[in-house]
Amino acid sequence: LLGSALLGQIERHADSMGALMVLPEVQIHMQSLPGVYVQILDATVAHLEPGSPTWIEVQAARLSAYASLYDDERVFEICRLLFLHEMPPVRASSTWMHYSFGLFQIRRWDEAISSIQQAQNLARQAGEDGRAAVCHITEAAYYWHLGRIEEARRIYDDYLTTHADSQDFTVGINAVICRANYAVIEMVFGDLQQARQHVDLAYGERNRFNISRLLPNLLSLMSVVYARQGEVHQRAEYAVERLILTFARNSSREGQLNMEWACGVLAADGLKVEAWQVMRWVNDWRKRTKHTRSQCEQRYAESLGLQEYEGSNPLFSDQDEYRDVMRYLIRGLRHVQRTAPKHAAAAAKPEALT
């Protein structure tokens, strides 16, 4: 509210506004409204001196916000601007990490791995072991997407052994990310019970940390893990509510991920035709946005058992909006809820939503 009110006076207050909007506390709270946040940051940075300390910090905040929206073109644009200026090693490391993640999103694997290793080297040179560790667990995500799961497991095991019980917010959030990613590895490549343990531990950390930014993806993943353990009805509510959050954030990458996870709930409950319609459309959407399926994501898609429907008449075309397809998906999940036994429906409401 303060930021929106000051936009009308931005020429007079750009430096103060910039200093305010890059505070860690402000950034954390604004993560749930990234569209509003980037509007304020974009307006602010236009009135700052390029290369000044405040300009660099506001650009870094823009970079983080656009990265959370998976807007790769903006991420690359801001990174290339920042690379032209002298930055502290920690800031340079963070910039290279965002640059790497953008490359990962569009599946330029070798460049992504090289860039994240550059980010790690800069962090270590600065004596920032915590930042280097964050880069390392990001690198692990690239590995399991490529099917290199043992390399990813080793990295996650090392991080969790050292940091699982940390009270530090940043370290704790990264431990949650490790556990959620570990759950994906186990669900797709390994042991479903291990996946359940990791996802429950990640979700349990909401009592210690504000994990609202992670909840859409985390609970979408939970819904599939629980569905595959026979708890389809109990966890359809997770998928519905997190699709609603995804709908509000308007991020293509989150939309693709969470819609595909939700299809796992439909498929587990026998609504395979409906799941196939959505999976087919989302895969075409992925191709349009260059977020094509990784080896891990392709393996997950194949695990839904929808191959027999290939060649069926598609319900949606490229011209359909993703929110229309998401509404169709939510109606399918609501059907799962309506057909649930009464005792299961009573248990459906997840604690996070109360």
Short mmCIF file of C-alpha atoms in Angstrom, two decimals:
data_model
loop_
_atom_site.label_atom_id
_atom_site.label_comp_id
_atom_site.label_asym_id
_atom_site.label_seq_id
_atom_site.Cartn_x
_atom_site.Cartn_y
_atom_site.Cartn_z
CA LEU A 1 0.00 0.00 0.00
CA LEU A 2 2.81 2.40 0.85
CA GLY A 3 4.61 1.56 -2.37
CA SER A 4 1.52 2.11 -4.48
CA ALA A 5 0.81 5.41 -2.75
CA LEU A 6 4.34 6.70 -3.33
CA LEU A 7 4.39 5.83 -7.03
CA GLY A 8 2.79 9.20 -7.75
CA GLN A 9 5.74 10.93 -6.04
CA ILE A 10 8.42 8.61 -7.37
CA GLU A 11 10.61 11.31 -8.93
CA ARG A 12 11.13 12.94 -5.53
CA HIS A 13 11.46 9.74 -3.50
CA ALA A 14 13.15 7.20 -5.77
CA ASP A 15 16.22 6.65 -3.57
CA SER A 16 14.17 6.27 -0.40
CA MET A 17 11.67 4.11 -2.19
CA GLY A 18 14.43 1.89 -3.54
CA ALA A 19 16.01 1.48 -0.10
CA LEU A 20 12.62 0.54 1.33
CA MET A 21 11.64 -1.96 -1.36
CA VAL A 22 14.86 -4.00 -1.16
CA LEU A 23 14.67 -4.66 2.57
CA PRO A 24 14.58 -8.46 3.11
CA GLU A 25 11.38 -8.20 5.16
CA VAL A 26 9.65 -6.27 2.37
CA GLN A 27 10.84 -8.72 -0.28
CA ILE A 28 9.54 -11.69 1.70
CA HIS A 29 6.09 -10.15 2.12
CA MET A 30 5.90 -9.02 -1.51
CA GLN A 31 6.63 -12.50 -2.87
CA SER A 32 2.93 -13.34 -2.69
CA LEU A 33 2.16 -10.33 -4.94
CA PRO A 34 4.98 -10.41 -7.48
CA GLY A 35 2.98 -8.54 -10.14
CA VAL A 36 2.51 -5.57 -7.81
CA TYR A 37 6.10 -5.78 -6.63
CA VAL A 38 7.63 -5.63 -10.11
CA GLN A 39 5.36 -2.69 -10.99
CA ILE A 40 6.77 -0.71 -8.06
CA LEU A 41 10.36 -1.79 -8.69
CA ASP A 42 10.15 -1.01 -12.42
CA ALA A 43 8.83 2.47 -11.68
CA THR A 44 11.51 3.07 -9.05
CA VAL A 45 14.55 1.91 -11.01
CA ALA A 46 13.74 4.26 -13.90
CA HIS A 47 14.55 7.23 -11.64
CA LEU A 48 17.83 5.91 -10.19
CA GLU A 49 21.37 6.50 -11.39
CA PRO A 50 22.57 3.42 -13.31
CA GLY A 51 25.39 1.71 -11.48
CA SER A 52 24.68 3.37 -8.12
CA PRO A 53 24.44 1.08 -5.09
CA THR A 54 20.67 1.62 -4.79
CA TRP A 55 20.20 1.00 -8.53
CA ILE A 56 22.09 -2.31 -8.26
CA GLU A 57 20.04 -3.44 -5.26
CA VAL A 58 16.72 -2.53 -6.91
CA GLN A 59 17.80 -4.33 -10.09
CA ALA A 60 18.66 -7.36 -7.96
CA ALA A 61 15.21 -7.23 -6.35
CA ARG A 62 13.62 -6.98 -9.82
CA LEU A 63 15.69 -9.96 -10.88
CA SER A 64 14.45 -12.04 -7.96
CA ALA A 65 10.82 -11.02 -8.55
CA TYR A 66 10.87 -11.75 -12.27
CA ALA A 67 12.65 -15.05 -11.58
CA SER A 68 9.81 -16.02 -9.22
CA LEU A 69 7.44 -15.43 -12.14
CA TYR A 70 9.68 -17.48 -14.44
CA ASP A 71 9.93 -14.53 -16.84
CA ASP A 72 13.17 -15.67 -18.46
CA GLU A 73 13.45 -12.82 -20.95
CA ARG A 74 13.32 -10.22 -18.18
CA VAL A 75 15.75 -12.26 -16.08
CA PHE A 76 18.29 -12.31 -18.91
CA GLU A 77 17.78 -8.60 -19.62
CA ILE A 78 18.40 -7.59 -15.99
CA CYS A 79 21.37 -9.96 -15.58
CA ARG A 80 23.06 -8.53 -18.67
CA LEU A 81 22.57 -5.01 -17.32
CA LEU A 82 24.09 -5.97 -13.98
CA PHE A 83 27.03 -7.79 -15.57
CA LEU A 84 28.15 -4.42 -17.00
CA HIS A 85 28.70 -2.98 -13.52
CA GLU A 86 31.04 -3.71 -10.65
CA MET A 87 29.20 -5.72 -8.00
CA PRO A 88 30.17 -7.15 -4.63
CA PRO A 89 31.03 -10.85 -5.02
CA VAL A 90 27.90 -11.97 -3.18
CA ARG A 91 25.66 -9.88 -5.45
CA ALA A 92 27.55 -11.12 -8.51
CA SER A 93 27.08 -14.70 -7.32
CA SER A 94 23.35 -14.16 -6.88
CA THR A 95 23.08 -12.64 -10.34
CA TRP A 96 24.88 -15.59 -11.94
CA MET A 97 22.55 -17.96 -10.04
CA HIS A 98 19.45 -16.25 -11.45
CA TYR A 99 21.03 -16.23 -14.91
CA SER A 100 21.71 -19.95 -14.57
CA PHE A 101 18.15 -20.67 -13.44
CA GLY A 102 16.78 -18.83 -16.46
CA LEU A 103 18.95 -20.96 -18.72
CA PHE A 104 17.71 -24.05 -16.91
CA GLN A 105 14.09 -23.03 -17.51
CA ILE A 106 14.62 -22.95 -21.27
CA ARG A 107 16.62 -26.18 -21.10
CA ARG A 108 20.06 -24.89 -22.04
CA TRP A 109 21.55 -27.45 -19.69
CA ASP A 110 25.31 -27.09 -20.22
CA GLU A 111 25.20 -23.29 -19.95
CA ALA A 112 22.99 -23.52 -16.87
CA ILE A 113 25.40 -25.87 -15.08
CA SER A 114 28.41 -23.75 -16.07
CA SER A 115 26.72 -20.58 -14.81
CA ILE A 116 25.68 -22.07 -11.46
CA GLN A 117 29.24 -23.28 -10.94
CA GLN A 118 30.43 -19.72 -11.66
CA ALA A 119 28.01 -18.51 -9.00
CA GLN A 120 29.43 -21.05 -6.53
CA ASN A 121 33.02 -19.98 -7.24
CA LEU A 122 32.21 -16.29 -6.68
CA ALA A 123 30.50 -17.11 -3.39
CA ARG A 124 33.43 -19.16 -2.16
CA GLN A 125 35.89 -16.42 -3.16
CA ALA A 126 33.87 -14.04 -0.98
CA GLY A 127 33.91 -16.50 1.92
CA GLU A 128 30.12 -16.87 1.63
CA ASP A 129 29.74 -20.57 2.30
CA GLY A 130 25.98 -20.22 2.77
CA ARG A 131 25.54 -18.68 -0.66
CA ALA A 132 27.79 -21.36 -2.18
CA ALA A 133 25.61 -24.05 -0.59
CA VAL A 134 22.47 -22.50 -2.09
CA CYS A 135 24.10 -22.58 -5.52
CA HIS A 136 25.07 -26.20 -4.96
CA ILE A 137 21.52 -27.31 -4.14
CA THR A 138 20.32 -25.41 -7.21
CA GLU A 139 22.82 -27.40 -9.25
CA ALA A 140 21.33 -30.56 -7.72
CA ALA A 141 17.95 -29.67 -9.22
CA TYR A 142 19.51 -29.61 -12.68
CA TYR A 143 20.95 -33.06 -12.10
CA TRP A 144 17.72 -34.80 -11.13
CA HIS A 145 15.88 -33.15 -14.00
CA LEU A 146 18.50 -34.78 -16.22
CA GLY A 147 18.02 -38.13 -14.49
CA ARG A 148 21.34 -37.88 -12.61
CA ILE A 149 19.61 -38.68 -9.35
CA GLU A 150 22.52 -40.03 -7.31
CA GLU A 151 24.45 -36.78 -7.74
CA ALA A 152 21.39 -34.86 -6.61
CA ARG A 153 20.80 -37.14 -3.63
CA ARG A 154 24.39 -36.66 -2.42
CA ILE A 155 24.06 -32.87 -2.53
CA TYR A 156 20.72 -32.87 -0.71
CA ASP A 157 21.97 -35.36 1.90
CA ASP A 158 25.00 -33.16 2.62
CA TYR A 159 22.87 -30.03 2.99
CA LEU A 160 20.21 -31.64 5.17
CA THR A 161 22.78 -33.34 7.41
CA THR A 162 24.28 -29.95 8.19
CA HIS A 163 21.31 -27.58 8.03
CA ALA A 164 18.03 -29.44 8.59
CA ASP A 165 17.59 -28.06 12.12
CA SER A 166 18.83 -24.53 11.49
CA GLN A 167 16.75 -21.66 12.91
CA ASP A 168 18.05 -19.26 10.25
CA PHE A 169 15.26 -18.28 7.84
CA THR A 170 17.25 -18.50 4.60
CA VAL A 171 18.95 -21.75 5.56
CA GLY A 172 15.65 -23.21 6.75
CA ILE A 173 13.83 -22.31 3.54
CA ASN A 174 16.54 -23.98 1.50
CA ALA A 175 16.20 -27.11 3.63
CA VAL A 176 12.48 -27.11 2.78
CA ILE A 177 13.38 -26.84 -0.92
CA CYS A 178 15.82 -29.74 -0.55
CA ARG A 179 13.17 -31.93 1.03
CA ALA A 180 10.52 -31.04 -1.56
CA ASN A 181 12.93 -31.77 -4.41
CA TYR A 182 14.01 -34.98 -2.71
CA ALA A 183 10.33 -35.98 -2.62
CA VAL A 184 10.13 -35.51 -6.39
CA ILE A 185 13.18 -37.72 -6.89
CA GLU A 186 11.74 -40.49 -4.71
CA MET A 187 8.25 -40.29 -6.18
CA VAL A 188 9.47 -40.47 -9.78
CA PHE A 189 12.61 -42.61 -9.48
CA GLY A 190 12.60 -44.22 -6.07
CA ASP A 191 10.58 -45.05 -2.97
CA LEU A 192 7.08 -43.59 -2.54
CA GLN A 193 7.21 -43.92 1.24
CA GLN A 194 10.44 -41.91 1.29
CA ALA A 195 8.74 -39.30 -0.88
CA ARG A 196 5.93 -39.11 1.68
CA GLN A 197 8.38 -38.61 4.54
CA HIS A 198 10.26 -35.83 2.75
CA VAL A 199 7.15 -33.96 1.66
CA ASP A 200 5.61 -34.18 5.14
CA LEU A 201 8.80 -32.87 6.73
CA ALA A 202 8.89 -29.99 4.24
CA TYR A 203 5.25 -29.12 4.93
CA GLY A 204 5.84 -29.35 8.69
CA GLU A 205 8.34 -26.50 8.51
CA ARG A 206 5.44 -24.04 8.01
CA ASN A 207 5.31 -23.97 11.81
CA ARG A 208 8.82 -22.51 11.93
CA PHE A 209 9.13 -20.47 8.74
CA ASN A 210 6.98 -18.47 6.35
CA ILE A 211 6.92 -20.88 3.41
CA SER A 212 3.97 -19.23 1.63
CA ARG A 213 6.05 -18.70 -1.53
CA LEU A 214 6.72 -22.44 -1.72
CA LEU A 215 3.24 -23.69 -0.84
CA PRO A 216 1.65 -23.80 -4.32
CA ASN A 217 4.28 -26.20 -5.66
CA LEU A 218 4.74 -28.06 -2.38
CA LEU A 219 1.08 -28.86 -1.84
CA SER A 220 0.55 -29.73 -5.49
CA LEU A 221 3.36 -32.27 -5.10
CA MET A 222 1.85 -33.49 -1.82
CA SER A 223 -1.49 -34.12 -3.50
CA VAL A 224 0.13 -36.57 -5.96
CA VAL A 225 2.21 -38.35 -3.31
CA TYR A 226 -0.86 -38.82 -1.14
CA ALA A 227 -3.00 -39.87 -4.09
CA ARG A 228 -0.50 -42.58 -5.01
CA GLN A 229 -0.77 -43.89 -1.48
CA GLY A 230 -4.53 -44.26 -1.90
CA GLU A 231 -5.53 -40.96 -0.30
CA VAL A 232 -6.98 -39.45 -3.47
CA HIS A 233 -10.11 -38.01 -1.93
CA GLN A 234 -8.43 -36.63 1.17
CA ARG A 235 -5.90 -34.64 -0.81
CA ALA A 236 -7.90 -33.31 -3.77
CA GLU A 237 -8.42 -30.18 -1.68
CA TYR A 238 -4.68 -29.53 -1.69
CA ALA A 239 -4.59 -29.61 -5.48
CA VAL A 240 -7.64 -27.34 -5.84
CA GLU A 241 -6.49 -24.69 -3.40
CA ARG A 242 -2.98 -24.58 -4.78
CA LEU A 243 -4.26 -24.26 -8.33
CA ILE A 244 -6.25 -21.26 -7.12
CA LEU A 245 -3.04 -19.72 -5.75
CA THR A 246 -1.26 -20.54 -9.01
CA PHE A 247 -4.14 -18.95 -10.94
CA ALA A 248 -3.64 -15.73 -8.96
CA ARG A 249 0.15 -15.59 -9.42
CA ASN A 250 -0.13 -15.91 -13.21
CA SER A 251 3.22 -17.66 -13.73
CA SER A 252 3.51 -19.92 -16.77
CA ARG A 253 6.07 -22.24 -15.19
CA GLU A 254 4.08 -22.66 -11.96
CA GLY A 255 0.93 -23.18 -13.99
CA GLN A 256 2.57 -25.95 -15.98
CA LEU A 257 4.05 -27.70 -12.96
CA ASN A 258 1.01 -27.53 -10.72
CA MET A 259 -1.48 -28.46 -13.44
CA GLU A 260 0.59 -31.54 -14.28
CA TRP A 261 0.84 -32.50 -10.61
CA ALA A 262 -2.95 -32.14 -10.31
CA CYS A 263 -3.38 -34.46 -13.30
CA GLY A 264 -1.70 -37.11 -11.16
CA VAL A 265 -4.61 -36.85 -8.74
CA LEU A 266 -7.17 -37.22 -11.56
CA ALA A 267 -5.33 -40.19 -13.05
CA ALA A 268 -5.07 -41.92 -9.66
CA ASP A 269 -8.84 -41.56 -9.26
CA GLY A 270 -9.59 -42.99 -12.71
CA LEU A 271 -10.29 -39.72 -14.54
CA LYS A 272 -7.66 -40.50 -17.14
CA VAL A 273 -9.38 -38.98 -20.16
CA GLU A 274 -9.64 -35.67 -18.32
CA ALA A 275 -6.02 -35.95 -17.19
CA TRP A 276 -4.87 -36.66 -20.76
CA GLN A 277 -6.71 -33.59 -22.12
CA VAL A 278 -4.92 -31.32 -19.66
CA MET A 279 -1.52 -33.00 -19.94
CA ARG A 280 -1.62 -32.74 -23.74
CA TRP A 281 -2.53 -29.06 -23.65
CA VAL A 282 0.06 -28.23 -20.95
CA ASN A 283 2.79 -30.00 -22.92
CA ASP A 284 1.99 -27.83 -25.95
CA TRP A 285 2.06 -24.78 -23.66
CA ARG A 286 5.46 -25.88 -22.38
CA LYS A 287 6.79 -25.97 -25.92
CA ARG A 288 5.50 -22.46 -26.64
CA THR A 289 7.26 -21.11 -23.53
CA LYS A 290 10.41 -23.26 -24.04
CA HIS A 291 9.84 -25.01 -20.69
CA THR A 292 9.88 -28.43 -22.33
CA ARG A 293 9.75 -31.53 -20.15
CA SER A 294 12.98 -32.68 -18.61
CA GLN A 295 13.81 -36.38 -18.31
CA CYS A 296 12.27 -36.41 -14.85
CA GLU A 297 9.11 -34.61 -15.96
CA GLN A 298 8.73 -36.89 -18.97
CA ARG A 299 9.06 -39.94 -16.74
CA TYR A 300 6.37 -38.54 -14.43
CA ALA A 301 4.05 -37.90 -17.41
CA GLU A 302 4.52 -41.48 -18.61
CA SER A 303 3.78 -42.80 -15.11
CA LEU A 304 0.19 -41.49 -15.35
CA GLY A 305 -0.66 -44.26 -17.81
CA LEU A 306 -2.33 -42.04 -20.39
CA GLN A 307 -0.62 -43.45 -23.48
CA GLU A 308 -3.76 -45.23 -24.70
CA TYR A 309 -5.46 -41.87 -25.24
CA GLU A 310 -2.84 -40.57 -27.66
CA GLY A 311 -4.55 -39.71 -30.91
CA SER A 312 -7.85 -38.79 -29.23
CA ASN A 313 -9.55 -35.57 -30.25
CA PRO A 314 -8.16 -32.72 -28.14
CA LEU A 315 -10.62 -30.67 -26.15
CA PHE A 316 -8.43 -27.56 -26.06
CA SER A 317 -6.44 -25.69 -28.72
CA ASP A 318 -3.44 -23.37 -28.57
CA GLN A 319 -5.85 -20.44 -28.57
CA ASP A 320 -7.42 -21.44 -25.25
CA GLU A 321 -6.27 -19.50 -22.20
CA TYR A 322 -4.51 -21.47 -19.51
CA ARG A 323 -6.99 -20.27 -16.92
CA ASP A 324 -9.83 -21.87 -18.92
CA VAL A 325 -7.95 -25.18 -18.96
CA MET A 326 -7.26 -24.79 -15.24
CA ARG A 327 -10.97 -24.28 -14.56
CA TYR A 328 -11.67 -27.56 -16.37
CA LEU A 329 -9.02 -29.25 -14.23
CA ILE A 330 -10.48 -27.82 -11.02
CA ARG A 331 -13.94 -29.10 -12.00
CA GLY A 332 -12.44 -32.57 -12.33
CA LEU A 333 -10.88 -32.31 -8.88
CA ARG A 334 -14.18 -31.09 -7.45
CA HIS A 335 -15.77 -34.22 -8.91
CA VAL A 336 -13.23 -36.27 -6.98
CA GLN A 337 -14.29 -34.46 -3.81
CA ARG A 338 -18.00 -34.91 -4.46
CA THR A 339 -17.63 -38.64 -4.98
CA ALA A 340 -15.55 -39.10 -1.84
CA PRO A 341 -17.09 -40.93 1.13
CA LYS A 342 -18.40 -38.56 3.78
CA HIS A 343 -15.73 -39.51 6.30
CA ALA A 344 -13.00 -38.79 3.74
CA ALA A 345 -14.54 -35.46 2.78
CA ALA A 346 -14.52 -34.44 6.44
CA ALA A 347 -10.77 -35.04 6.52
CA ALA A 348 -10.12 -33.24 3.25
CA LYS A 349 -9.60 -29.69 4.45
CA PRO A 350 -5.82 -29.20 4.82
CA GLU A 351 -4.60 -27.50 7.94
CA ALA A 352 -2.72 -24.88 5.91
CA LEU A 353 -5.98 -23.45 4.62
CA THR A 354 -7.65 -22.83 7.99
#
